Short mmCIF file of C-alpha atoms in Angstrom, two decimals:
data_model
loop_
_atom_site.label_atom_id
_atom_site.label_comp_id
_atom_site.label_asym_id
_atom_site.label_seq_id
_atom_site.Cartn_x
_atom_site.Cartn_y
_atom_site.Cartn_z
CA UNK A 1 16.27 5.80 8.77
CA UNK A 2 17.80 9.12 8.37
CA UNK A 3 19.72 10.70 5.40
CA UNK A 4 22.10 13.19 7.04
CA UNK A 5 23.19 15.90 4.52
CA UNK A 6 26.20 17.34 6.60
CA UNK A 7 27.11 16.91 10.04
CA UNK A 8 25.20 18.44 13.04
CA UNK A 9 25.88 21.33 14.50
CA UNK A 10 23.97 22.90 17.54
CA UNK A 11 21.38 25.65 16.55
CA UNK A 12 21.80 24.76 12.88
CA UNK A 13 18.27 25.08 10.76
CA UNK A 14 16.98 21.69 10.26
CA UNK A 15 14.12 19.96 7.62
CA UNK A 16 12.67 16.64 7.62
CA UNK A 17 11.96 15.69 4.39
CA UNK A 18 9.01 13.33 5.01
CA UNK A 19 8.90 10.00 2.96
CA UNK A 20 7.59 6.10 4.30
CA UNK A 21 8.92 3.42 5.39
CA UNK A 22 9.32 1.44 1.71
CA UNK A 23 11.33 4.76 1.16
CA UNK A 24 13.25 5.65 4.03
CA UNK A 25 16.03 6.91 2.73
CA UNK A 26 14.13 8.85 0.21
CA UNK A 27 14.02 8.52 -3.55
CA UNK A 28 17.16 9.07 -5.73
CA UNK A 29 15.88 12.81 -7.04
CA UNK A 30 15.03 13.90 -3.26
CA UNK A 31 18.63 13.27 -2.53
CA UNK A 32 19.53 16.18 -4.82
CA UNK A 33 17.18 18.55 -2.58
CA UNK A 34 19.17 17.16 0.56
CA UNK A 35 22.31 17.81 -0.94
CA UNK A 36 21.39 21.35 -2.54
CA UNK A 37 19.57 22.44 1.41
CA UNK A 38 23.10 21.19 2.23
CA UNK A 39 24.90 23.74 0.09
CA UNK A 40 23.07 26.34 2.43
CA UNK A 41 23.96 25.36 5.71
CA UNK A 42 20.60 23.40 6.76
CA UNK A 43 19.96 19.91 7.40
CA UNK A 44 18.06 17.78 6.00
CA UNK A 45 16.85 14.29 7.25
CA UNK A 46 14.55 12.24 5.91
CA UNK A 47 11.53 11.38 8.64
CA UNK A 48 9.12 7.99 8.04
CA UNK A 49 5.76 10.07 8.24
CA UNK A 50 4.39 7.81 10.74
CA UNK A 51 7.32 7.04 12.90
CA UNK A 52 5.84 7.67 16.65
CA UNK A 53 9.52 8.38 17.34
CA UNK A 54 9.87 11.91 14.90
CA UNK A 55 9.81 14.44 16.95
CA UNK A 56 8.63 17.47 14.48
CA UNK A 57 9.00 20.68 17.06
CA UNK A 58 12.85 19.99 16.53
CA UNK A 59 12.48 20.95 12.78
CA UNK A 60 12.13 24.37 11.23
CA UNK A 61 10.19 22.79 8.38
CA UNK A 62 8.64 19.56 7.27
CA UNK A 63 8.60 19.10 3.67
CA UNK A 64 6.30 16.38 2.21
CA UNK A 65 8.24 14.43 0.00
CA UNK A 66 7.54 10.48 -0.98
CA UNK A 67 4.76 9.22 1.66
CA UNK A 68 3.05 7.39 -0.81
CA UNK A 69 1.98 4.91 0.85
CA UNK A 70 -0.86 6.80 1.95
CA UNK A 71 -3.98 6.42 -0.01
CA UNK A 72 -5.18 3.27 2.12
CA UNK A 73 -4.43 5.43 5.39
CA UNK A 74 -5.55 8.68 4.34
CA UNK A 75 -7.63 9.47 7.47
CA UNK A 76 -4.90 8.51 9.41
CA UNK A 77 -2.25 10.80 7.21
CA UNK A 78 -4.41 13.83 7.02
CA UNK A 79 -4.60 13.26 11.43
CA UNK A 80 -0.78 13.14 10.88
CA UNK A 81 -0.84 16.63 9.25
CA UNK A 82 -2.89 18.61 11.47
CA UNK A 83 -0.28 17.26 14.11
CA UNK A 84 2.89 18.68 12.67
CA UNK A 85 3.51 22.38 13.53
CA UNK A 86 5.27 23.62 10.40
CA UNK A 87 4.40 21.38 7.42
CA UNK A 88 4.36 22.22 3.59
CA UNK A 89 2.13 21.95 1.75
CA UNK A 90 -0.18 22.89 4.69
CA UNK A 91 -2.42 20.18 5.70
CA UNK A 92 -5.61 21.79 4.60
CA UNK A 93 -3.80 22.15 1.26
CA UNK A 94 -2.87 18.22 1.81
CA UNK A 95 -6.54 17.58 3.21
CA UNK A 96 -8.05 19.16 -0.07
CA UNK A 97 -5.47 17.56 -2.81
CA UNK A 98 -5.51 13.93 -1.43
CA UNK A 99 -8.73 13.77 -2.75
CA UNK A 100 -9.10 13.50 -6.58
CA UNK A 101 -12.59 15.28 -6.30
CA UNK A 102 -11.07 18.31 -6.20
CA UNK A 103 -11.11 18.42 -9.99
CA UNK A 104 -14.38 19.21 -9.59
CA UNK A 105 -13.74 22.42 -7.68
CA UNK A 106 -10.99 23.59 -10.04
CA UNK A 107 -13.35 22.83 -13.18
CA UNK A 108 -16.27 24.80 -11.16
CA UNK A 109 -13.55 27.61 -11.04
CA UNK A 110 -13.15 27.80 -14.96
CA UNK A 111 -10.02 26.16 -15.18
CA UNK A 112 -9.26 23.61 -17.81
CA UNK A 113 -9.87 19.62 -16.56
CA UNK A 114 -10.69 16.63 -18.23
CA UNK A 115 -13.77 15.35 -18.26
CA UNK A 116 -14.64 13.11 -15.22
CA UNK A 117 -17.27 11.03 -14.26
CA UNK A 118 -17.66 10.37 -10.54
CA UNK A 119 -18.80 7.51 -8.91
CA UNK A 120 -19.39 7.20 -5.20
CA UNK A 121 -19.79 3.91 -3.82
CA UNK A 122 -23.34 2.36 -4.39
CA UNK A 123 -23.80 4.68 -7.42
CA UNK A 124 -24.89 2.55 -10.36
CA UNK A 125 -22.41 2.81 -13.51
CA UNK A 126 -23.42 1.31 -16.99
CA UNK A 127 -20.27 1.36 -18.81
CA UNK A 128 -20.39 3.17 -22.49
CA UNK A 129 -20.54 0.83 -25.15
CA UNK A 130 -17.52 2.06 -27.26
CA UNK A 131 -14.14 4.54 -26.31
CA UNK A 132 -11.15 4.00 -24.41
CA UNK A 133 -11.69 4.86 -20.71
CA UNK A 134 -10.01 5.34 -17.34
CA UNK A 135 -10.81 3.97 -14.51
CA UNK A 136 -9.19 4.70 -10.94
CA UNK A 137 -10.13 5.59 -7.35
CA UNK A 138 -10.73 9.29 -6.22
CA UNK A 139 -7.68 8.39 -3.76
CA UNK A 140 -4.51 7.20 -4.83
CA UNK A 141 -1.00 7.76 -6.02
CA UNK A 142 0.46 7.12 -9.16
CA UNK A 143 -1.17 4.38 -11.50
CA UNK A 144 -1.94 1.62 -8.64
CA UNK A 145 -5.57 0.52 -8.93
CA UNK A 146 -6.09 2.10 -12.01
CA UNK A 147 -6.51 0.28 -15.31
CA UNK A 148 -7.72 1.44 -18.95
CA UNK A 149 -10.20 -0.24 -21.16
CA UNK A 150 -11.71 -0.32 -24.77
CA UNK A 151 -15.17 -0.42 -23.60
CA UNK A 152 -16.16 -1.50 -27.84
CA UNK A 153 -14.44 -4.95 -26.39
CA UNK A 154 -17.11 -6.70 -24.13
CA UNK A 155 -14.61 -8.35 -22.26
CA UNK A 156 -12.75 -5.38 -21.07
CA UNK A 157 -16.06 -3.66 -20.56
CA UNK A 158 -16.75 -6.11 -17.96
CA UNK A 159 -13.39 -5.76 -16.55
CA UNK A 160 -14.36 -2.12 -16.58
CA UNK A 161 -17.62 -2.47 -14.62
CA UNK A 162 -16.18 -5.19 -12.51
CA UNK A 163 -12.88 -2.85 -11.92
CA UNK A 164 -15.82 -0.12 -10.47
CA UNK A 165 -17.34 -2.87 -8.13
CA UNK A 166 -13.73 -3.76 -6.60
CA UNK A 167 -13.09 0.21 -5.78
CA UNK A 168 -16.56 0.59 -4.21
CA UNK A 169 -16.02 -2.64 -2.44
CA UNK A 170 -13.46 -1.14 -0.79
CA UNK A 171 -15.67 2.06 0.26
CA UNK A 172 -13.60 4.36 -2.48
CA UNK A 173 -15.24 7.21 -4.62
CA UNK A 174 -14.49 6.02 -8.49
CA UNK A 175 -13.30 8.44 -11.20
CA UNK A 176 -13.74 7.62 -14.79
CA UNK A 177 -12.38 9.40 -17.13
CA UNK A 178 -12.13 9.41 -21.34
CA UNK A 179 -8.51 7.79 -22.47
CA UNK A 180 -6.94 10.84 -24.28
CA UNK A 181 -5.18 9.13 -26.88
CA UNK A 182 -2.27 12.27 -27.14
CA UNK A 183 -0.73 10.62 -24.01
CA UNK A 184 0.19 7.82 -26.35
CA UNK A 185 2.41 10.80 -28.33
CA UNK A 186 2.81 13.68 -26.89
CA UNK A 187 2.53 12.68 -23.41
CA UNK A 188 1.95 14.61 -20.27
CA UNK A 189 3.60 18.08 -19.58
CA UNK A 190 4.47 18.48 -15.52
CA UNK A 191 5.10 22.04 -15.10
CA UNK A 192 6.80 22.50 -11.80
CA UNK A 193 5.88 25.57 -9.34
CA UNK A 194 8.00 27.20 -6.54
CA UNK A 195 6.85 29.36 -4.87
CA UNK A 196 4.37 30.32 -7.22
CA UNK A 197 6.87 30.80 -9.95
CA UNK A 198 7.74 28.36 -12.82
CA UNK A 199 11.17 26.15 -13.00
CA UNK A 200 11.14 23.71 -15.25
CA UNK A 201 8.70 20.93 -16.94
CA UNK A 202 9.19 16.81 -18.13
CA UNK A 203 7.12 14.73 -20.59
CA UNK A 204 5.88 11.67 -19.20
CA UNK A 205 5.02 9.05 -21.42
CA UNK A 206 2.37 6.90 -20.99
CA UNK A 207 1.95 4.40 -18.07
CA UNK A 208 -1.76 2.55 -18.85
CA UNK A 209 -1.94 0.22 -21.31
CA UNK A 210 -4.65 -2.05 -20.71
CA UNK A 211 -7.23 -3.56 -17.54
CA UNK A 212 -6.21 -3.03 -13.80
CA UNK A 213 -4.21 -6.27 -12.97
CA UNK A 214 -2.43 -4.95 -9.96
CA UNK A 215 0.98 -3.34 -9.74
CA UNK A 216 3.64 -4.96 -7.73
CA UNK A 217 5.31 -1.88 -5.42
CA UNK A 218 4.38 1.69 -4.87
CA UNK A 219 4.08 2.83 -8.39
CA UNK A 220 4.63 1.96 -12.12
CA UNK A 221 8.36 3.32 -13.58
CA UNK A 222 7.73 6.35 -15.21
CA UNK A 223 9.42 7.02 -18.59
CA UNK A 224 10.65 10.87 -18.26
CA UNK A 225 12.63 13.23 -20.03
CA UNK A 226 13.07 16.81 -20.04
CA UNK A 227 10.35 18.99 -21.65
CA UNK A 228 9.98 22.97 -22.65
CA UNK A 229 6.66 23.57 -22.50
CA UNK A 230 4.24 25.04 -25.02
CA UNK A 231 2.54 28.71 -24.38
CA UNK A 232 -0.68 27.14 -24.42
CA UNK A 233 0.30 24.70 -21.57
CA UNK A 234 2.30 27.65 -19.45
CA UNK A 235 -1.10 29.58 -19.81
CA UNK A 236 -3.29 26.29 -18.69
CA UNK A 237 -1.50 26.04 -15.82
CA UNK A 238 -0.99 29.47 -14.81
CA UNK A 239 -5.36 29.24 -14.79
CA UNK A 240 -5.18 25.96 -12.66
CA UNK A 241 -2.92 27.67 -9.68
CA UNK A 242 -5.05 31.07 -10.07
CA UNK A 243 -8.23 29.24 -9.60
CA UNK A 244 -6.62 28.10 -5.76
CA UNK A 245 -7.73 30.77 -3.21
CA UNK A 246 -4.44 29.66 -1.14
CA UNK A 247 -2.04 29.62 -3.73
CA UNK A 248 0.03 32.46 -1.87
CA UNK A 249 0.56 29.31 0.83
CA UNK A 250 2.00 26.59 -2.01
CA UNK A 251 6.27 25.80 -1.42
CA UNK A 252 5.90 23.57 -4.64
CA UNK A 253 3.46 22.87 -6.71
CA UNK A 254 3.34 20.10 -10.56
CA UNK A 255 0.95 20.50 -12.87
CA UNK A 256 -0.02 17.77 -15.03
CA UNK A 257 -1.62 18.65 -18.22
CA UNK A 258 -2.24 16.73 -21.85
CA UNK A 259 -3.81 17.74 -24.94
CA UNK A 260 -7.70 16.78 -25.00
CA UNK A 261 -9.83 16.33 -28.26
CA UNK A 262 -9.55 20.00 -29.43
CA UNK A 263 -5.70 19.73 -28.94
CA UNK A 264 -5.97 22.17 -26.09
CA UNK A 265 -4.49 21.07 -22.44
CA UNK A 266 -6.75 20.09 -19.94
CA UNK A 267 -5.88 19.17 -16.45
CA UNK A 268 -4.96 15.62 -15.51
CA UNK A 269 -3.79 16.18 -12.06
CA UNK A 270 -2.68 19.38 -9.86
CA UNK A 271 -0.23 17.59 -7.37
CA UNK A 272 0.03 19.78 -4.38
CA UNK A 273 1.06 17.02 -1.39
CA UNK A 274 3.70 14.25 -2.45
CA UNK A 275 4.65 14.69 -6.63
CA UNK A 276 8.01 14.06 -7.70
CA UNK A 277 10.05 17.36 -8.98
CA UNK A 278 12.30 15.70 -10.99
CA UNK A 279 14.99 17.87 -10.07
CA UNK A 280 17.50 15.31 -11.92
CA UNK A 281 15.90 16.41 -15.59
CA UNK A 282 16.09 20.21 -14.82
CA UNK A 283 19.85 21.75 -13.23
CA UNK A 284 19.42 24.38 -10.86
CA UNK A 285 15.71 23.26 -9.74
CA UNK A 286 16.34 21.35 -6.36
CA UNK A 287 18.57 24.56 -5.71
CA UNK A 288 15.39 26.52 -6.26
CA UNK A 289 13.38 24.64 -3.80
CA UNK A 290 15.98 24.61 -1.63
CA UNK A 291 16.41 28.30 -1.60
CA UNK A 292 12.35 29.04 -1.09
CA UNK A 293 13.08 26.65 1.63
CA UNK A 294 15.51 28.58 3.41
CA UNK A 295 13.41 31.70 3.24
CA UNK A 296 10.67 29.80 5.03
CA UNK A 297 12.55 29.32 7.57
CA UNK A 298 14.74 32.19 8.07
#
């Protein structure tokens, strides 16, 4: 259950780098982090969020990493949170984030986000009658329960509306949001934030390509490679994190931006809680973390 990066010593610092159970001995790119806190004299280990047996006053920092099999147990995650005396993000960061609505605080703010339709459960939806559209839960990680549709097709705009029924079933707010069709070519931009300050960015290429039919695991495989950004999408999501009063607070934050009609970015996602860094498409970046880590802590 633990991923040891060097052996204990008495009085050395210590991290848990917090993951679940389906991950326990975190994800391949986290393992860089471990090794690169390593390199600095601190340990790392890798804690099962809700292990009763993690005792979290032992460790100079907790570091949310791959607990992503939240979005079912959210109430019971965010009580996890409050409970752990030094944890980044900081749980009302987490508290906030975990909750898709948030867009609509950042686009009340000024900053750039796709357009989103929200639907909380018992709200009535009558599906457009032409456009590709996205359909997902307000809570959730990576593509699970989400699907996309071509409404101008009645059966997938039945799938659609029926898709909306399952999620409210369920007692979860709905998002729905247009199907920018510059995923399918340029893909999304993920502009990773330490400490406030820029690293390094990927392309992610697109993961929907038709009705929600399930997904099998945590999340869909991601097709990545390494990206420089654009000035446009450097300025876009310099706006996003300025539009966060407790930005100051952030150890890492990914932005997740794609053109919209105009060509412009707009906001998909601002992952503040659990995103992978993909330290493995950008050398030097888990060192990064690991050094803001290190002056946490010392």
């Amino acid at each position: 259950m633990t991923y040891r990066t060097t052996d204990a010593t008495r009085g050395e610092p210590r991290v848990a780098l917090v993951t679940c159970r389906r991950l326990a001995d975190l994800e391949a790119d986290d393992r860089l982090l471990a090794d690169a806190l390593a390199r600095l004299g601190i340990r790392a280990d890798a804690v099962v969020w809700d292990d009763p047996e993690v005792d979290y006053a032992r460790y100079d920092l907790a570091v949310l990493r791959s607990p992503w099999d939240y979005p079912r147990r959210r109430d019971e995650f965010l009580a996890w949170a409050r409970s752990v005396p030094r944890l980044a993000n900081p749980a009302g960061i987490v508290s906030w984030n975990t909750d898709k609505t948030y867009l609509s605080d950042l686009a009340a703010s000024g900053a750039p986000v796709v357009d989103t339709t929200w639907l909380a459960p018992g709200d009535p939806w009558t599906a457009p009658g032409r456009g590709e559209y996205v359909v997902k839960p307000a809570v959730g990680v990576g593509s699970i329960d989400s699907g996309r549709y071509d409404l101008g097709d009645p059966d997938q705009r039945a799938l659609a509306m029926t898709h909306v029924v399952r999620l409210h079933d369920t007692g979860r707010t709905v998002m729905v949001q247009p199907y920018l069709s510059a995923v399918d070519t340029h893909g999304e931009t993920a502009l990773v934030y330490v400490d406030g300050e820029y690293t390094h960015a990927v392309r992610k290429g697109p993961m929907l390509d038709g009705p929600d039919v399930g997904v099998d695991g945590l999340y869909k495989p991601e097709n990545i490679t390494a990206r420089q950004p654009s000035h446009a999408e450097r300025a876009a999501a310099d706006r996003v994190l300025a539009a966060l009063p407790d930005a100051a607070e952030l150890l890492y934050a990914r932005v997740d931006l794609i053109p919209g009609p105009d060509g412009e970015p707009v906001l998909l996602e601002l992952e503040l809680t659990e995103p992978s860094l993909f330290f493995g498409y950008a050398p030097g970046s888990a060192d990064r973390l690991a050094a803001a880590i290190a002056r946490r802590i010392g």
